[in-house]
Amino acid sequence: MDWSVFILFLAACCAAAATGSMFPPGPWYRNLSKPRWTPPDWLFPLAWTTLYLASAYAATRVAMLEDNAHAMGFWALQIALNTLWTPVFFGLERIRTGFVVLIFLWIAVFGTMLSFFQHDLIAGLLFVPYVIWVSVAGALNLAVWRLNPAEAQRAA
């Protein structure tokens, strides 16, 4: 493995993660109605740290292979959309727009996973938990939207 390439992908993941520090869930989010199955707060940084490490490692594996343009394009798109969601949802307090971003993020993560599978089995497998986690995040975003229609309308 080329550690310098891994560090570049990890740096992109850290940039995405930084939005969580810049736009943390505050009183607005805490006061929203959420479904009973909402994961506990401590799980989010643990899950994202694990997913970012796996994503950077998977991207490093595929980046070293030939004919990887689509795979790397999908990876770039998913990390950009990942970076966008937190400021939209927590910063701007846009529940519906956050859900739209999550739909595109899910498509990009799924596309990354499929394209990684075409190049490297391990890289593709490393993206399976990411697809699952973004699916849960999308379901949670949708549930928050449905449970808080006045808030979703206010921030339209």
XYZ file of C-alpha atoms in Angstrom:
156
model
C 0.000 0.000 0.000
C 1.203 3.484 -0.838
C 0.873 5.346 2.460
C 1.127 8.760 0.817
C -1.983 8.002 -1.270
C -3.792 6.682 1.806
C -2.962 9.905 3.673
C -4.435 11.960 0.815
C -7.714 10.038 0.906
C -7.751 10.157 4.697
C -7.228 13.935 4.564
C -10.303 14.238 2.329
C -12.240 12.181 4.868
C -10.958 14.403 7.687
C -12.173 17.465 5.799
C -15.623 15.886 5.585
C -15.481 14.959 9.263
C -14.514 18.523 10.183
C -17.977 19.731 9.212
C -19.280 17.691 12.144
C -17.116 19.801 14.459
C -18.101 23.040 12.760
C -21.820 22.238 12.729
C -22.499 19.983 15.743
C -26.015 18.918 16.688
C -27.153 21.728 18.941
C -30.339 22.676 20.768
C -32.287 22.840 17.495
C -31.606 19.159 16.787
C -31.993 18.057 20.406
C -35.461 19.636 20.507
C -36.684 17.853 17.368
C -38.870 14.780 17.710
C -36.910 11.702 16.690
C -37.883 8.058 16.269
C -37.246 5.633 19.144
C -34.658 3.791 17.042
C -32.401 6.855 16.743
C -28.829 5.666 17.389
C -27.226 7.022 20.572
C -25.074 10.127 20.168
C -21.829 8.293 21.027
C -22.301 5.939 18.057
C -22.056 8.630 15.380
C -18.373 9.599 15.798
C -17.400 5.950 16.270
C -19.265 4.878 13.131
C -17.953 7.759 11.012
C -14.363 7.256 12.126
C -14.572 3.591 11.157
C -16.282 4.371 7.841
C -13.775 7.090 6.924
C -10.812 4.810 7.627
C -12.386 2.030 5.551
C -13.260 4.468 2.767
C -9.729 5.875 2.599
C -8.208 2.391 2.574
C -10.636 1.171 -0.107
C -9.950 4.238 -2.251
C -6.205 3.698 -1.892
C -6.544 0.118 -3.102
C -8.542 1.162 -6.188
C -6.464 4.269 -6.918
C -3.450 2.060 -7.533
C -5.270 0.118 -10.273
C -5.670 0.942 -13.960
C -8.925 2.106 -15.559
C -10.234 3.429 -12.256
C -11.579 6.799 -13.454
C -15.263 6.063 -12.766
C -14.508 4.540 -9.391
C -12.413 7.530 -8.335
C -15.040 9.904 -9.700
C -17.716 8.214 -7.607
C -15.429 8.350 -4.565
C -14.888 12.094 -5.050
C -18.622 12.676 -5.453
C -19.548 10.738 -2.331
C -17.004 12.555 -0.145
C -18.202 15.930 -1.503
C -21.849 15.089 -0.756
C -20.852 13.665 2.611
C -19.163 16.993 3.399
C -22.278 18.908 2.303
C -24.911 17.135 4.405
C -23.856 18.307 7.877
C -23.821 22.064 7.071
C -27.153 21.731 5.262
C -28.907 19.758 8.000
C -27.323 21.100 11.194
C -25.950 24.451 10.008
C -28.836 25.671 7.861
C -31.403 23.516 9.735
C -32.861 22.308 6.436
C -34.475 18.933 7.092
C -35.923 18.435 3.601
C -32.836 19.673 1.776
C -30.724 17.426 3.990
C -32.831 14.495 2.867
C -32.313 15.413 -0.789
C -28.546 15.559 -0.188
C -28.758 12.140 1.496
C -30.535 10.651 -1.509
C -27.708 11.789 -3.772
C -25.135 10.704 -1.188
C -26.674 7.224 -1.062
C -26.556 6.980 -4.859
C -22.910 8.106 -4.881
C -21.903 5.709 -2.088
C -23.724 2.833 -3.795
C -22.100 3.753 -7.114
C -18.706 3.852 -5.416
C -19.307 0.436 -3.893
C -20.354 -1.089 -7.223
C -17.442 0.441 -9.110
C -15.007 -0.631 -6.388
C -16.348 -4.193 -6.610
C -15.476 -4.136 -10.322
C -11.855 -3.427 -9.445
C -11.179 -4.968 -6.051
C -13.312 -7.280 -3.907
C -11.942 -5.988 -0.607
C -12.491 -2.347 -1.587
C -16.084 -3.121 -2.550
C -16.699 -4.992 0.700
C -15.289 -2.083 2.693
C -18.068 0.103 1.271
C -20.938 -2.209 2.270
C -21.125 -0.829 5.857
C -21.064 2.706 4.436
C -24.098 1.944 2.247
C -25.877 0.504 5.294
C -24.997 3.484 7.494
C -26.106 6.039 4.880
C -29.343 4.047 4.488
C -29.936 4.358 8.242
C -29.025 8.061 8.118
C -31.490 8.578 5.269
C -34.250 6.757 7.138
C -33.497 8.842 10.237
C -33.522 12.107 8.245
C -36.852 11.121 6.677
C -38.317 10.160 10.064
C -37.221 13.492 11.565
C -38.847 15.268 8.621
C -42.118 13.379 9.132
C -42.098 13.821 12.924
C -41.437 17.568 12.641
C -43.580 18.841 9.756
C -43.822 22.404 11.095
C -40.049 22.624 11.531
C -39.458 21.138 8.066
C -41.874 23.681 6.590
C -40.279 26.583 8.503
C -36.873 25.778 7.089
C -38.076 25.224 3.540
